[in-house]
Amino acid sequence: MATCPSGHASTSDDFCDVCGVLIGAAPSLAPDRAPAEASPGTAGPASAPDRAGTAPGELCPRCGVTRAGQFCESCGYDFTLAGQDTFGPDAYPAPPPPPGPPPAAAASAPAPPASAPAAPVPPSAPLRPPTVADAEWTAVVTADRAYFDAIQAAGGPDAAGITFPAYCPQRLFRLAGSEVRIGRHSVSSGIDPEIDLSVPPADPGVSRLHAVLLKAPDGTWSVIDPGSANGTAVNGSEIPHGQPVPLRDGDRIHLGAWTELRVVRGA
């Protein structure tokens, strides 16, 4: 094994495996020796090293490693070319990265916090089944031929002069409020009933205020005759004056000469 002028052990006997210097050439200055002072009249600083020498603390212009000989021990830069390299240190390729684990990957941006789970929706309260008090009631007004014939057969004082109407359309009245009056509109008496039977064909046997429908607290209805001239019947039976009679769904109220009023629960 050969030893180069810089003191490196080299398996090659022509150029040093470490610094690349020619083995057998004049030894370079030791790293810790200062160069001889320049003779008077010589240009340049007295401490400048020669081309093949080693300047204490001199850094490789290519990789920045401290110089130990003619060639940089890290990248192989030839210090003898200093000043002659027209391309400068940047013309040399960059040294390979040092061995070791690859640099840690840049930390990725933190993921946004997961949104809080939605609060559970409480189950809705079960629907209350509709009751009688919630139901709407309707009065269906028509002309009843059978009732008219019964009145005619009874032979009242004015029966002979009353005829059954040729056409009487069905009329619907929604029961609202606490009472619904049944009768005929009268300007002189100031009566304007909710169920007005003065609309043609008008029933001549109906009084101005013939009957009143009253709503009970439980939502049901009853009928009262305040004192009509010809009376009021429920399901074929005449009711007494001034006494409320409870009504059920589908009950029929007869009044006048042919008028039938049927109360139904629902629209």
XYZ file of C-alpha atoms in Angstrom:
267
model
C 0.000 0.000 0.000
C 1.432 3.439 -1.003
C 1.351 6.672 0.972
C 0.620 9.954 -0.807
C 2.563 13.161 -0.107
C -0.370 14.312 2.066
C -0.048 11.229 4.262
C -3.089 9.277 2.990
C -2.881 5.476 2.650
C -3.706 4.553 -0.947
C -4.131 1.152 -2.590
C -3.170 2.791 -5.892
C 0.481 3.628 -6.364
C 0.009 6.316 -9.047
C -2.671 8.680 -7.659
C -3.969 8.863 -4.109
C -7.324 7.176 -3.632
C -8.267 9.840 -1.044
C -7.056 13.183 -2.394
C -6.012 12.290 -5.978
C -2.521 13.747 -5.684
C 0.234 12.171 -7.757
C 2.159 9.769 -5.576
C 5.900 10.503 -5.719
C 5.440 14.276 -6.242
C 6.878 16.782 -3.872
C 4.924 16.744 -0.601
C 2.569 19.586 -0.015
C 2.695 21.740 3.025
C 1.261 20.241 6.133
C -2.114 21.628 7.127
C -0.743 23.271 10.231
C 2.288 24.872 8.552
C 2.133 28.469 7.393
C 3.630 29.256 3.980
C 6.897 31.152 3.785
C 6.634 34.876 3.716
C 6.959 36.422 0.369
C 10.242 38.020 -0.425
C 10.347 41.780 -0.527
C 8.961 43.157 -3.748
C 6.829 40.084 -4.440
C 3.207 40.886 -5.226
C 0.364 39.287 -3.332
C -0.286 38.608 0.356
C 2.444 36.856 2.345
C -0.002 34.194 3.575
C -1.265 33.040 0.163
C -0.752 29.289 -0.348
C 0.731 27.780 -3.485
C -1.330 25.865 -5.991
C -0.719 22.444 -4.525
C -0.370 23.549 -0.913
C -2.885 23.481 1.832
C -4.096 26.691 3.408
C -5.307 26.339 7.032
C -9.073 26.671 7.220
C -9.532 26.939 3.444
C -12.987 25.713 2.364
C -13.839 23.877 -0.789
C -15.609 26.393 -3.107
C -17.784 23.554 -4.359
C -19.068 21.774 -1.241
C -17.724 23.820 1.674
C -15.641 21.028 3.303
C -12.312 22.124 4.886
C -9.415 21.489 2.592
C -6.959 18.701 3.523
C -5.011 18.346 0.284
C -4.999 19.040 -3.441
C -8.392 17.378 -3.908
C -11.460 17.876 -1.746
C -12.060 14.732 0.267
C -15.847 15.167 -0.130
C -16.424 16.083 -3.774
C -12.957 15.681 -5.387
C -12.546 19.374 -6.307
C -8.975 20.104 -7.525
C -7.695 23.110 -5.559
C -4.890 23.622 -8.139
C -7.522 24.854 -10.578
C -8.396 27.819 -8.359
C -8.240 30.920 -10.517
C -8.087 28.873 -13.753
C -11.610 27.456 -13.629
C -13.418 29.849 -15.901
C -16.780 28.412 -14.998
C -16.411 28.762 -11.249
C -17.597 26.335 -8.609
C -21.141 26.415 -9.901
C -20.035 24.634 -13.074
C -19.429 21.463 -11.089
C -22.308 19.152 -10.485
C -23.734 19.169 -7.010
C -22.395 16.453 -4.702
C -24.579 13.466 -4.067
C -26.698 13.655 -0.927
C -25.132 12.104 2.175
C -26.260 8.607 3.056
C -29.034 8.305 5.574
C -32.797 8.189 5.844
C -34.687 10.426 3.439
C -35.870 13.739 4.840
C -39.197 13.576 6.534
C -42.075 14.451 4.303
C -43.593 17.806 4.894
C -46.345 17.543 7.382
C -49.637 17.681 5.685
C -52.127 20.248 6.740
C -54.138 19.042 9.687
C -57.484 17.664 8.744
C -60.409 19.833 9.786
C -61.997 18.640 12.968
C -64.898 16.341 12.437
C -68.180 18.032 12.972
C -70.027 17.064 16.070
C -72.743 14.501 15.446
C -76.167 15.953 15.159
C -78.237 15.731 18.278
C -80.797 12.966 18.044
C -84.240 14.169 17.198
C -86.628 13.221 19.964
C -89.570 11.202 18.771
C -92.608 13.289 18.204
C -95.484 12.863 20.548
C -98.139 10.508 19.232
C -100.996 12.247 17.553
C -104.047 12.542 19.693
C -106.987 10.855 18.020
C -109.661 13.342 17.036
C -112.540 13.681 19.417
C -116.115 14.790 19.012
C -115.135 18.253 20.234
C -112.609 18.579 17.374
C -115.034 17.570 14.632
C -116.858 20.058 12.481
C -120.600 19.827 12.135
C -122.671 20.772 9.120
C -126.395 21.420 8.631
C -127.759 20.102 5.327
C -131.016 21.865 4.329
C -133.403 20.297 1.783
C -137.126 20.068 1.000
C -138.770 16.855 2.324
C -141.759 15.776 0.264
C -142.865 13.140 2.775
C -142.938 15.711 5.563
C -144.918 18.097 3.362
C -147.480 15.383 2.611
C -147.850 14.655 6.337
C -148.508 18.339 7.050
C -151.082 18.473 4.268
C -152.798 15.380 5.596
C -153.015 16.941 9.061
C -155.135 19.692 7.525
C -153.758 22.861 9.020
C -155.519 26.209 8.525
C -153.207 27.296 5.721
C -152.438 23.865 4.255
C -154.651 24.289 1.210
C -152.759 27.402 0.030
C -149.272 25.893 0.297
C -147.671 24.001 -2.571
C -144.464 21.979 -2.587
C -141.662 23.771 -4.488
C -140.854 22.480 -7.965
C -137.134 22.932 -7.295
C -135.315 23.345 -3.991
C -131.530 22.976 -4.129
C -129.631 21.464 -1.220
C -127.822 24.009 0.951
C -124.964 23.462 3.415
C -124.258 25.513 6.532
C -121.158 24.936 8.671
C -121.974 25.151 12.363
C -119.624 27.599 14.058
C -119.577 29.503 17.315
C -121.645 28.609 20.369
C -125.085 29.013 18.738
C -126.588 28.988 15.273
C -130.019 30.564 14.687
C -132.553 29.123 12.218
C -135.261 31.379 10.745
C -135.983 34.089 8.207
C -134.171 37.354 7.712
C -136.263 40.292 8.972
C -135.199 43.919 8.738
C -138.066 45.152 10.935
C -137.292 42.662 13.696
C -133.510 42.961 13.335
C -133.148 39.224 12.904
C -130.389 37.929 10.640
C -130.148 34.184 11.333
C -127.043 32.144 10.451
C -129.301 29.637 8.644
C -131.569 31.925 6.626
C -134.596 30.094 5.155
C -136.060 33.209 3.510
C -134.054 32.502 0.353
C -136.373 31.314 -2.463
C -138.087 29.031 -2.447
C -138.978 30.378 0.992
C -140.886 28.105 3.368
C -143.947 30.108 4.534
C -144.270 27.971 7.690
C -140.880 29.037 9.130
C -140.910 31.734 11.817
C -138.421 34.621 11.899
C -136.614 32.952 14.792
C -137.804 29.393 14.509
C -135.099 27.337 16.290
C -131.568 27.646 17.702
C -128.686 25.147 17.617
C -126.580 25.231 20.799
C -123.042 23.853 21.130
C -122.194 21.874 24.276
C -118.732 21.981 25.971
C -117.942 18.504 24.626
C -118.445 19.710 21.032
C -121.878 18.162 20.489
C -124.972 20.126 19.500
C -128.564 20.378 20.666
C -131.650 22.151 19.263
C -134.154 24.315 21.075
C -137.445 25.811 19.857
C -137.848 29.209 21.539
C -141.580 29.352 20.706
C -142.207 29.040 16.959
C -145.728 29.236 15.534
C -145.681 25.814 13.824
C -143.327 23.885 16.084
C -140.168 21.822 15.511
C -139.760 18.054 15.211
C -136.626 15.879 15.705
C -136.646 12.522 13.904
C -140.422 12.769 13.510
C -141.252 13.750 17.123
C -142.236 17.296 18.050
C -140.053 18.805 20.781
C -141.377 21.032 23.593
C -140.706 24.778 23.477
C -137.735 26.014 25.463
C -136.189 22.596 26.113
C -132.821 21.707 24.474
C -132.793 18.336 22.743
C -129.372 16.693 22.149
C -128.564 15.831 18.557
C -126.575 12.963 17.146
C -124.802 12.598 13.818
C -127.466 12.241 11.100
C -130.461 13.450 13.167
C -133.194 15.193 11.148
C -134.974 18.393 12.203
C -138.244 19.303 10.473
C -139.824 22.747 10.579
C -142.181 24.856 8.501
C -144.163 23.280 5.648
C -141.472 21.139 4.006
C -138.004 22.087 5.363
C -135.696 19.352 6.573
C -132.420 20.205 8.334
C -130.057 17.229 8.889
C -127.028 17.652 11.149
C -123.916 15.664 10.181
C -120.490 15.492 11.763
C -117.770 16.434 9.301
C -117.555 18.671 6.264
